[in-house]
C-alpha cells in the first residue's frame, strides 16, 4: 500500500469519525467526551436509562460486550462501536503505518521471526502486521 493511499484512508476515516461523533452527540442530546468511558457511562446509563450490564471498580462498563448487548436497546450503542472501531484503525494502522514506510523502497518492512513462536510458524514484528483486523471491511482496506 502506498503512502498516498494510507493518507487518503486516514482522511476518509477522520471524516467518518467526525460524522459519527456528531450523530452520537445528537443521539445523546448533549455534548460530552465520547472517548471518556466515565462520561459515556453517564450518558448511556443515567441519561438514556439503558440497563446496566456490567460495572467496574470506577463505575459503569462500556466495553465492547456491553455495547454489543445494548445495540438492540438504543441506536447510540452501534454508533459508539463503529466510532471506536474506526478510531482504533485510524490511530493504530492508517496513521502509524505511514511513519514506517521506508523512504528508499516506499514499502513497509516487517521482521519475520520463527524462534518466538512455539509451533514453528512465522510471526511478524516491527510492525506486527498480523494484528490488522482483516475481517472488517475497513480492516481489509488497510
mmCIF file of C-alpha atoms in Angstrom:
data_model
loop_
_atom_site.group_PDB
_atom_site.id
_atom_site.type_symbol
_atom_site.label_atom_id
_atom_site.label_comp_id
_atom_site.label_asym_id
_atom_site.label_seq_id
_atom_site.Cartn_x
_atom_site.Cartn_y
_atom_site.Cartn_z
ATOM 1 C CA UNK A 1 0.000 0.000 0.000
ATOM 2 C CA UNK A 2 1.388 3.382 -0.916
ATOM 3 C CA UNK A 3 1.807 6.290 1.477
ATOM 4 C CA UNK A 4 -0.738 8.255 -0.557
ATOM 5 C CA UNK A 5 -3.343 5.515 -0.094
ATOM 6 C CA UNK A 6 -2.706 5.433 3.667
ATOM 7 C CA UNK A 7 -3.013 9.232 3.840
ATOM 8 C CA UNK A 8 -6.299 9.124 1.902
ATOM 9 C CA UNK A 9 -7.576 6.295 4.099
ATOM 10 C CA UNK A 10 -6.726 8.306 7.234
ATOM 11 C CA UNK A 11 -8.616 11.308 5.842
ATOM 12 C CA UNK A 12 -11.598 9.122 4.986
ATOM 13 C CA UNK A 13 -11.575 7.590 8.482
ATOM 14 C CA UNK A 14 -11.351 11.092 10.021
ATOM 15 C CA UNK A 15 -14.386 12.275 8.052
ATOM 16 C CA UNK A 16 -16.411 9.218 9.066
ATOM 17 C CA UNK A 17 -15.303 9.566 12.705
ATOM 18 C CA UNK A 18 -16.416 13.221 12.677
ATOM 19 C CA UNK A 19 -19.806 12.217 11.220
ATOM 20 C CA UNK A 20 -20.216 9.531 13.881
ATOM 21 C CA UNK A 21 -19.217 11.996 16.624
ATOM 22 C CA UNK A 22 -21.978 14.396 15.515
ATOM 23 C CA UNK A 23 -24.504 11.554 15.318
ATOM 24 C CA UNK A 24 -23.582 10.214 18.782
ATOM 25 C CA UNK A 25 -23.814 13.681 20.374
ATOM 26 C CA UNK A 26 -27.182 14.158 18.657
ATOM 27 C CA UNK A 27 -28.458 10.801 19.945
ATOM 28 C CA UNK A 28 -27.202 11.642 23.440
ATOM 29 C CA UNK A 29 -28.871 15.033 23.389
ATOM 30 C CA UNK A 30 -25.864 16.773 24.912
ATOM 31 C CA UNK A 31 -22.179 17.460 24.383
ATOM 32 C CA UNK A 32 -19.764 15.009 26.049
ATOM 33 C CA UNK A 33 -16.376 13.370 25.501
ATOM 34 C CA UNK A 34 -17.101 10.189 23.545
ATOM 35 C CA UNK A 35 -13.616 8.870 24.343
ATOM 36 C CA UNK A 36 -14.254 9.046 28.098
ATOM 37 C CA UNK A 37 -15.705 5.763 29.432
ATOM 38 C CA UNK A 38 -16.919 7.612 32.544
ATOM 39 C CA UNK A 39 -18.838 10.223 30.532
ATOM 40 C CA UNK A 40 -20.078 7.547 28.131
ATOM 41 C CA UNK A 41 -21.411 5.527 31.075
ATOM 42 C CA UNK A 42 -23.165 8.588 32.437
ATOM 43 C CA UNK A 43 -24.911 9.186 29.091
ATOM 44 C CA UNK A 44 -25.848 5.550 28.479
ATOM 45 C CA UNK A 45 -26.940 4.508 31.946
ATOM 46 C CA UNK A 46 -28.021 7.682 33.726
ATOM 47 C CA UNK A 47 -29.352 9.930 30.974
ATOM 48 C CA UNK A 48 -30.678 7.348 28.476
ATOM 49 C CA UNK A 49 -31.603 4.896 31.264
ATOM 50 C CA UNK A 50 -30.204 1.867 29.416
ATOM 51 C CA UNK A 51 -29.853 -1.309 31.505
ATOM 52 C CA UNK A 52 -26.558 -1.664 33.365
ATOM 53 C CA UNK A 53 -24.979 -4.888 32.186
ATOM 54 C CA UNK A 54 -21.642 -4.745 33.955
ATOM 55 C CA UNK A 55 -19.865 -2.479 36.420
ATOM 56 C CA UNK A 56 -16.191 -1.783 37.024
ATOM 57 C CA UNK A 57 -14.433 -0.566 40.165
ATOM 58 C CA UNK A 58 -14.840 3.026 38.999
ATOM 59 C CA UNK A 59 -18.354 2.897 37.535
ATOM 60 C CA UNK A 60 -20.277 1.574 34.553
ATOM 61 C CA UNK A 61 -18.583 -0.654 31.997
ATOM 62 C CA UNK A 62 -18.775 0.495 28.391
ATOM 63 C CA UNK A 63 -16.652 -2.269 26.894
ATOM 64 C CA UNK A 64 -17.382 -3.968 23.573
ATOM 65 C CA UNK A 65 -19.505 -6.720 25.142
ATOM 66 C CA UNK A 66 -21.714 -4.203 26.946
ATOM 67 C CA UNK A 67 -22.131 -2.001 23.868
ATOM 68 C CA UNK A 68 -22.904 -5.026 21.698
ATOM 69 C CA UNK A 69 -25.616 -6.111 24.143
ATOM 70 C CA UNK A 70 -27.057 -2.582 24.115
ATOM 71 C CA UNK A 71 -27.341 -2.343 20.311
ATOM 72 C CA UNK A 72 -30.872 -3.751 20.474
ATOM 73 C CA UNK A 73 -31.863 -1.219 23.148
ATOM 74 C CA UNK A 74 -30.694 2.077 21.591
ATOM 75 C CA UNK A 75 -29.013 3.108 18.296
ATOM 76 C CA UNK A 76 -26.279 5.044 20.127
ATOM 77 C CA UNK A 77 -24.543 1.783 21.103
ATOM 78 C CA UNK A 78 -23.959 0.703 17.488
ATOM 79 C CA UNK A 79 -22.693 4.170 16.593
ATOM 80 C CA UNK A 80 -20.229 4.139 19.504
ATOM 81 C CA UNK A 81 -18.965 0.690 18.468
ATOM 82 C CA UNK A 82 -18.349 1.917 14.921
ATOM 83 C CA UNK A 83 -16.740 5.118 16.230
ATOM 84 C CA UNK A 84 -14.339 3.149 18.431
ATOM 85 C CA UNK A 85 -13.516 0.684 15.673
ATOM 86 C CA UNK A 86 -12.673 3.414 13.148
ATOM 87 C CA UNK A 87 -10.717 5.420 15.715
ATOM 88 C CA UNK A 88 -8.614 2.358 16.517
ATOM 89 C CA UNK A 89 -7.977 1.564 12.839
ATOM 90 C CA UNK A 90 -7.011 5.159 12.137
ATOM 91 C CA UNK A 91 -4.627 5.636 15.049
ATOM 92 C CA UNK A 92 -3.118 2.152 15.174
ATOM 93 C CA UNK A 93 -2.821 1.425 11.478
ATOM 94 C CA UNK A 94 -3.532 4.075 8.843
ATOM 95 C CA UNK A 95 -1.741 6.867 10.773
ATOM 96 C CA UNK A 96 1.132 4.898 12.306
ATOM 97 C CA UNK A 97 1.958 2.756 9.267
ATOM 98 C CA UNK A 98 2.641 5.930 7.269
ATOM 99 C CA UNK A 99 5.612 6.623 9.543
ATOM 100 C CA UNK A 100 7.025 3.136 8.952
ATOM 101 C CA UNK A 101 7.292 3.387 5.164
ATOM 102 C CA UNK A 102 10.905 3.015 4.068
ATOM 103 C CA UNK A 103 11.947 6.164 2.177
ATOM 104 C CA UNK A 104 14.189 4.217 -0.222
ATOM 105 C CA UNK A 105 11.780 1.433 -1.166
ATOM 106 C CA UNK A 106 8.413 3.085 -0.458
ATOM 107 C CA UNK A 107 7.364 -0.072 1.383
ATOM 108 C CA UNK A 108 6.799 -1.199 4.936
ATOM 109 C CA UNK A 109 9.337 -3.804 6.011
ATOM 110 C CA UNK A 110 8.458 -6.162 8.836
ATOM 111 C CA UNK A 111 10.654 -8.725 10.537
ATOM 112 C CA UNK A 112 9.629 -12.356 10.383
ATOM 113 C CA UNK A 113 10.505 -14.477 13.411
ATOM 114 C CA UNK A 114 10.398 -18.224 13.748
ATOM 115 C CA UNK A 115 12.042 -18.557 17.157
ATOM 116 C CA UNK A 116 9.342 -16.617 19.015
ATOM 117 C CA UNK A 117 6.506 -18.985 18.148
ATOM 118 C CA UNK A 118 6.238 -22.366 19.817
ATOM 119 C CA UNK A 119 4.752 -24.076 16.751
ATOM 120 C CA UNK A 120 7.454 -23.074 14.293
ATOM 121 C CA UNK A 121 5.156 -20.742 12.394
ATOM 122 C CA UNK A 122 6.381 -17.308 11.428
ATOM 123 C CA UNK A 123 5.422 -14.237 13.407
ATOM 124 C CA UNK A 124 5.672 -10.634 12.292
ATOM 125 C CA UNK A 125 7.180 -7.771 14.315
ATOM 126 C CA UNK A 126 8.230 -4.132 13.922
ATOM 127 C CA UNK A 127 5.443 -3.641 12.831
ATOM 128 C CA UNK A 128 3.287 -6.637 13.665
ATOM 129 C CA UNK A 129 1.194 -6.918 10.517
ATOM 130 C CA UNK A 130 -0.650 -9.979 11.825
ATOM 131 C CA UNK A 131 -2.877 -7.845 14.043
ATOM 132 C CA UNK A 132 -4.579 -5.924 11.244
ATOM 133 C CA UNK A 133 -8.289 -6.818 11.616
ATOM 134 C CA UNK A 134 -8.954 -8.096 8.113
ATOM 135 C CA UNK A 135 -12.384 -9.466 8.997
ATOM 136 C CA UNK A 136 -13.861 -5.964 8.797
ATOM 137 C CA UNK A 137 -14.355 -4.089 5.545
ATOM 138 C CA UNK A 138 -12.199 -1.172 6.737
ATOM 139 C CA UNK A 139 -9.516 -3.524 8.043
ATOM 140 C CA UNK A 140 -9.282 -5.232 4.654
ATOM 141 C CA UNK A 141 -8.656 -1.862 3.034
ATOM 142 C CA UNK A 142 -5.566 -1.353 5.183
#
